[in-house]
XYZ file of C-alpha atoms in Angstrom:
358
model
C 75.847 -33.593 20.595
C 78.004 -33.226 17.477
C 78.207 -29.719 15.020
C 76.965 -31.764 12.632
C 73.956 -33.208 14.646
C 72.886 -29.388 15.763
C 73.001 -28.301 11.987
C 70.776 -31.169 11.085
C 68.437 -30.637 13.545
C 68.578 -26.356 13.151
C 67.939 -26.790 8.959
C 64.460 -27.269 8.920
C 63.794 -24.447 11.483
C 65.735 -22.302 9.614
C 64.681 -22.790 6.110
C 60.658 -21.771 7.510
C 62.749 -18.723 8.893
C 64.286 -18.009 5.567
C 60.927 -18.681 3.337
C 58.835 -16.669 5.922
C 62.011 -13.718 5.586
C 61.761 -14.020 1.554
C 58.103 -13.506 1.688
C 57.695 -10.348 3.853
C 60.811 -8.968 1.320
C 58.924 -9.959 -1.876
C 55.641 -8.343 -0.206
C 57.142 -5.367 0.839
C 59.081 -4.510 -2.631
C 55.327 -5.130 -4.285
C 53.723 -3.123 -1.872
C 56.037 -0.171 -2.528
C 55.748 -0.634 -6.421
C 52.196 -0.658 -6.480
C 52.571 2.376 -4.172
C 54.499 4.210 -6.278
C 52.323 3.286 -9.536
C 49.200 4.428 -8.059
C 50.953 7.605 -6.635
C 52.201 8.260 -10.518
C 48.815 7.526 -11.703
C 47.528 9.768 -9.185
C 49.232 12.509 -9.944
C 48.735 12.023 -13.829
C 45.041 12.321 -13.097
C 45.280 15.158 -11.204
C 47.384 16.950 -13.660
C 44.779 15.637 -16.213
C 42.023 17.524 -14.390
C 44.145 20.480 -14.601
C 44.869 20.542 -18.434
C 41.035 19.661 -19.053
C 40.111 21.895 -16.801
C 42.158 24.598 -18.859
C 40.675 23.170 -21.893
C 36.746 22.120 -20.522
C 35.955 24.392 -17.827
C 32.750 22.159 -17.261
C 33.939 19.000 -17.520
C 36.093 17.890 -15.222
C 35.317 16.072 -11.687
C 35.731 19.278 -8.823
C 32.345 20.074 -11.678
C 30.809 17.069 -11.190
C 31.128 16.585 -7.710
C 29.649 19.853 -6.964
C 26.992 18.895 -9.407
C 26.014 15.426 -7.814
C 26.032 16.748 -4.486
C 22.706 17.613 -4.206
C 23.706 21.556 -3.019
C 21.663 24.560 -4.727
C 23.920 26.927 -6.694
C 23.014 30.512 -8.907
C 21.226 29.817 -12.094
C 19.331 32.789 -13.403
C 15.975 30.332 -13.545
C 14.419 31.094 -10.335
C 12.354 28.495 -8.758
C 12.113 25.764 -6.125
C 15.002 23.222 -7.440
C 16.260 25.135 -10.513
C 19.414 25.705 -8.662
C 20.008 21.557 -8.215
C 21.194 19.499 -11.242
C 20.774 16.128 -10.207
C 18.541 15.066 -7.223
C 19.478 11.835 -5.778
C 16.499 11.805 -3.811
C 14.978 10.574 -7.137
C 16.945 7.645 -7.344
C 15.644 6.796 -3.465
C 12.707 6.886 -4.416
C 12.454 4.835 -7.282
C 14.508 1.779 -5.276
C 12.083 2.181 -2.215
C 8.902 1.957 -4.491
C 10.413 -0.859 -7.277
C 12.600 -3.171 -4.080
C 10.288 -2.568 -1.212
C 6.392 -0.921 -1.907
C 5.477 -3.158 -5.035
C 7.356 -6.408 -4.228
C 6.327 -6.852 -0.500
C 3.116 -4.671 -1.136
C 2.218 -7.086 -3.949
C 2.598 -10.118 -2.181
C 0.702 -9.513 0.333
C -2.212 -8.828 -1.892
C -1.738 -11.923 -3.381
C -1.479 -13.860 -0.389
C -5.027 -12.271 1.063
C -6.625 -13.191 -2.157
C -5.493 -16.754 -2.167
C -6.508 -17.188 1.447
C -9.744 -15.596 0.776
C -10.511 -17.174 -1.807
C -9.346 -20.830 0.030
C -11.530 -19.974 2.499
C -14.176 -19.831 0.232
C -13.466 -23.375 -1.654
C -13.180 -25.333 2.006
C -15.521 -23.252 4.161
C -18.089 -21.651 1.932
C -20.507 -18.499 2.661
C -22.411 -18.345 5.816
C -25.785 -19.899 5.516
C -28.321 -18.697 7.196
C -29.016 -20.732 10.510
C -32.904 -20.978 9.724
C -35.385 -20.344 6.626
C -36.807 -17.050 5.715
C -40.033 -15.393 7.423
C -40.498 -12.963 4.398
C -40.544 -9.865 7.246
C -38.146 -7.433 5.756
C -36.233 -4.735 7.654
C -34.937 -1.824 6.273
C -30.882 -1.508 6.370
C -30.224 1.003 4.175
C -32.039 4.173 2.545
C -31.591 4.724 -1.154
C -29.212 8.022 0.100
C -27.177 5.710 2.185
C -26.945 3.085 -0.819
C -26.120 5.744 -3.320
C -23.611 7.111 -0.942
C -22.005 3.417 -0.640
C -21.928 2.296 -3.945
C -20.512 5.822 -5.323
C -17.451 5.257 -3.184
C -17.249 1.818 -4.083
C -17.267 1.933 -7.618
C -14.556 5.073 -7.407
C -12.588 2.749 -5.060
C -12.866 -0.481 -7.340
C -11.838 2.298 -10.655
C -9.294 3.600 -8.494
C -7.934 0.173 -7.383
C -7.240 -1.608 -10.143
C -6.111 1.094 -12.186
C -2.886 1.472 -9.421
C -2.526 -2.122 -9.360
C -2.056 -2.041 -13.232
C 0.246 1.019 -13.063
C 2.196 -0.423 -10.487
C 1.983 -4.483 -11.851
C 1.404 -3.918 -15.108
C 5.084 -4.280 -16.492
C 5.423 -7.234 -14.307
C 2.178 -8.862 -14.742
C 0.995 -7.882 -18.150
C 3.701 -7.026 -20.258
C 5.205 -10.207 -20.510
C 2.029 -12.103 -22.195
C 0.296 -9.085 -24.059
C 3.682 -6.928 -24.723
C 4.703 -3.376 -24.054
C 2.600 -1.779 -26.376
C -0.556 -2.923 -25.529
C 0.582 -2.353 -21.758
C 1.435 1.249 -22.515
C -1.432 2.259 -23.982
C -3.484 0.447 -20.472
C -1.663 2.255 -18.370
C -2.105 5.501 -20.171
C -5.623 4.713 -20.116
C -5.274 4.089 -16.272
C -3.248 7.203 -15.120
C -6.488 9.143 -16.734
C -9.286 7.630 -15.057
C -7.207 7.328 -11.943
C -6.886 11.324 -11.858
C -9.953 11.939 -12.548
C -11.386 9.330 -10.339
C -9.554 10.534 -7.321
C -10.843 14.168 -6.533
C -14.503 12.305 -7.117
C -13.621 9.340 -4.513
C -11.957 12.167 -1.783
C -15.717 13.479 -2.096
C -17.605 10.181 -1.559
C -15.816 9.504 1.702
C -16.801 12.885 3.446
C -20.455 11.979 2.021
C -20.104 8.492 3.300
C -18.378 9.234 6.579
C -21.028 12.296 7.451
C -24.282 9.495 6.998
C -22.455 6.581 8.814
C -20.913 7.767 11.541
C -23.458 7.924 14.073
C -23.858 4.104 13.701
C -20.478 3.401 13.700
C -19.235 4.856 17.089
C -18.777 2.411 19.808
C -21.108 -0.287 21.723
C -20.606 -2.160 24.715
C -21.326 -5.415 22.036
C -17.826 -4.618 20.433
C -15.656 -6.465 22.944
C -17.780 -8.978 22.769
C -17.533 -9.082 18.977
C -13.831 -9.343 19.120
C -13.939 -12.253 21.815
C -15.500 -14.106 19.579
C -13.387 -13.476 16.661
C -16.387 -12.041 14.797
C -18.615 -15.727 14.981
C -15.413 -18.104 14.802
C -16.145 -19.217 18.306
C -19.409 -18.375 19.080
C -22.404 -16.322 18.791
C -20.978 -12.754 18.422
C -23.726 -9.769 19.720
C -23.547 -7.041 16.984
C -25.529 -3.745 16.457
C -26.701 -2.143 12.999
C -22.734 -2.164 12.467
C -20.729 -4.985 14.221
C -16.903 -4.425 15.260
C -15.723 -5.751 11.358
C -18.096 -3.229 10.093
C -16.433 -0.010 12.638
C -12.470 -1.308 12.012
C -13.445 -1.188 8.264
C -15.311 1.873 8.709
C -12.788 3.861 10.726
C -9.901 2.052 10.038
C -10.270 1.829 5.878
C -12.857 4.040 4.997
C -11.722 7.099 7.239
C -8.232 7.216 8.369
C -6.905 5.312 5.224
C -9.049 7.558 2.926
C -8.004 10.206 4.291
C -4.505 9.562 3.695
C -4.850 8.282 -0.196
C -7.819 11.475 -0.952
C -4.781 13.844 1.031
C -1.306 12.881 -0.604
C -3.458 11.861 -4.237
C -4.671 15.529 -4.452
C -1.088 16.690 -3.814
C 0.117 14.099 -7.168
C -2.834 14.862 -9.198
C -2.323 18.884 -8.549
C 1.118 19.531 -8.557
C 0.685 23.158 -9.372
C 0.041 24.253 -6.466
C 4.289 24.929 -5.737
C 5.494 21.039 -4.466
C 8.915 20.786 -4.134
C 10.107 17.530 -5.464
C 10.889 15.516 -2.196
C 6.657 16.784 -1.567
C 5.966 14.617 -4.064
C 8.333 11.780 -3.855
C 7.378 11.351 0.128
C 3.534 11.540 -1.191
C 3.595 8.910 -3.913
C 5.496 6.462 -0.904
C 2.690 7.438 1.248
C -0.411 6.933 -0.792
C 1.155 3.418 -2.722
C 1.792 2.191 0.763
C -1.376 3.151 1.923
C -3.440 2.392 -0.790
C -2.113 -1.542 -0.535
C -3.255 -1.956 2.611
C -6.408 -0.022 1.952
C -7.041 -2.600 -1.091
C -6.182 -5.528 1.162
C -8.613 -4.684 3.935
C -11.050 -3.776 1.532
C -11.186 -7.573 0.077
C -12.184 -9.027 3.000
C -15.032 -6.685 2.777
C -15.679 -7.114 -0.663
C -15.976 -10.612 0.501
C -18.052 -10.543 3.015
C -20.566 -8.344 1.574
C -21.097 -10.239 -1.651
C -20.576 -13.799 -2.247
C -19.085 -14.493 1.320
C -22.201 -14.297 3.371
C -25.810 -15.263 2.452
C -28.429 -11.947 2.712
C -25.598 -9.136 2.782
C -25.630 -8.131 -0.992
C -29.317 -7.641 -1.061
C -29.339 -5.392 1.726
C -26.923 -2.607 0.100
C -28.093 -3.614 -3.552
C -32.087 -4.050 -2.025
C -31.731 -1.891 0.771
C -34.097 -4.534 3.033
C -32.924 -7.608 4.826
C -35.312 -10.940 6.361
C -35.412 -10.364 9.778
C -33.972 -14.274 9.964
C -30.521 -11.786 8.770
C -31.101 -9.780 11.305
C -31.258 -11.904 14.401
C -28.491 -14.011 13.044
C -26.174 -11.330 11.872
C -27.088 -7.928 14.153
C -29.439 -9.911 17.010
C -28.265 -6.207 19.483
C -29.953 -3.901 16.578
C -33.174 -7.126 16.057
C -33.734 -6.955 19.308
C -34.061 -2.869 19.521
C -36.403 -3.437 16.859
C -38.603 -5.961 18.116
C -38.564 -3.973 21.390
C -39.315 -0.814 19.498
C -36.317 1.332 20.092
C -35.641 1.303 16.458
C -38.061 1.553 13.233
C -37.910 -1.482 11.141
C -38.395 1.093 8.678
C -35.788 3.735 8.035
C -37.501 6.303 4.982
C -41.443 7.047 3.079
C -39.900 5.241 0.097
C -39.426 1.930 2.393
C -42.366 2.352 3.672
C -44.263 2.027 0.464
C -42.408 -0.222 -1.042
C -42.129 -2.596 2.058
C -45.709 -2.384 2.255
C -47.026 -5.405 4.118
C -43.828 -7.062 4.561
C -42.737 -4.982 7.019
C -41.828 -6.494 9.859
C -44.197 -5.881 12.657
C -42.867 -4.148 15.999
């Protein structure tokens, strides 16, 4: 092989090597130049900060880094948070409220509402399997109904005003305007703050009056197995397992949570710090949305979802056909004489001859 042939064969490889070497050299030169420029810029910034510290001692990077650190410094005014100028937890709370609680909570409320309405349109309300006999059973006394409706109306007021405060600017403001929405929000927060303590007291009264008949029974497991009646007849005492879940999980647990956190937010004059208020609001809003979601099923069944259910809480009485169909164990106890069909003197007077004979 001649020298010319070897040089010809080596030229492509040498060309590539020379290109790589040239590119590396250019990269190195650019890097050194940029590093020098960055160093010079950093030096200039440092000098500027030194000069600024002399002319504006309280308006320079070290000062603002300390301010934004969240640490507590010495101040003339004394208090829980007076030493902290910028509290970063406020932004964390705002993002959690807007990006998580209101977003996912709002969709959850809307989805459950649509599911309930869809089921109502497709299947309709639960009808009585047999004609009414005209014989009545006293299901709720006047005192029990007053306790229920006091809690119910205060809950609805809190739910509506709370939803307006959380979603008003997203749902109402676009079509009614910011001015009217702000008026509604101002009115809502006043109603919310004043009705809240009433709701807390009503929960205590309601719990005392209803806890006895909401204790666990042997029929509760069978009721769950039957899916509350979706997979066959579900036996139940005076209150079925669904009502007991609502009583313990909704009214009792969630009711206590929203009441306790609500009182913390309602009365901030007991030396609560900012962090406690933010944590209370996150818990309050999350529990309230779950409370509202659970209540939608209860309100639907107790109003238009089941024939005769609203009459029970409105008037206090149910037909024996209703009791036999939905609370057969309770009905059997009445037939056997273990439980009286009349629960108050007022009921005995009002029902008269319509009372169901034992």
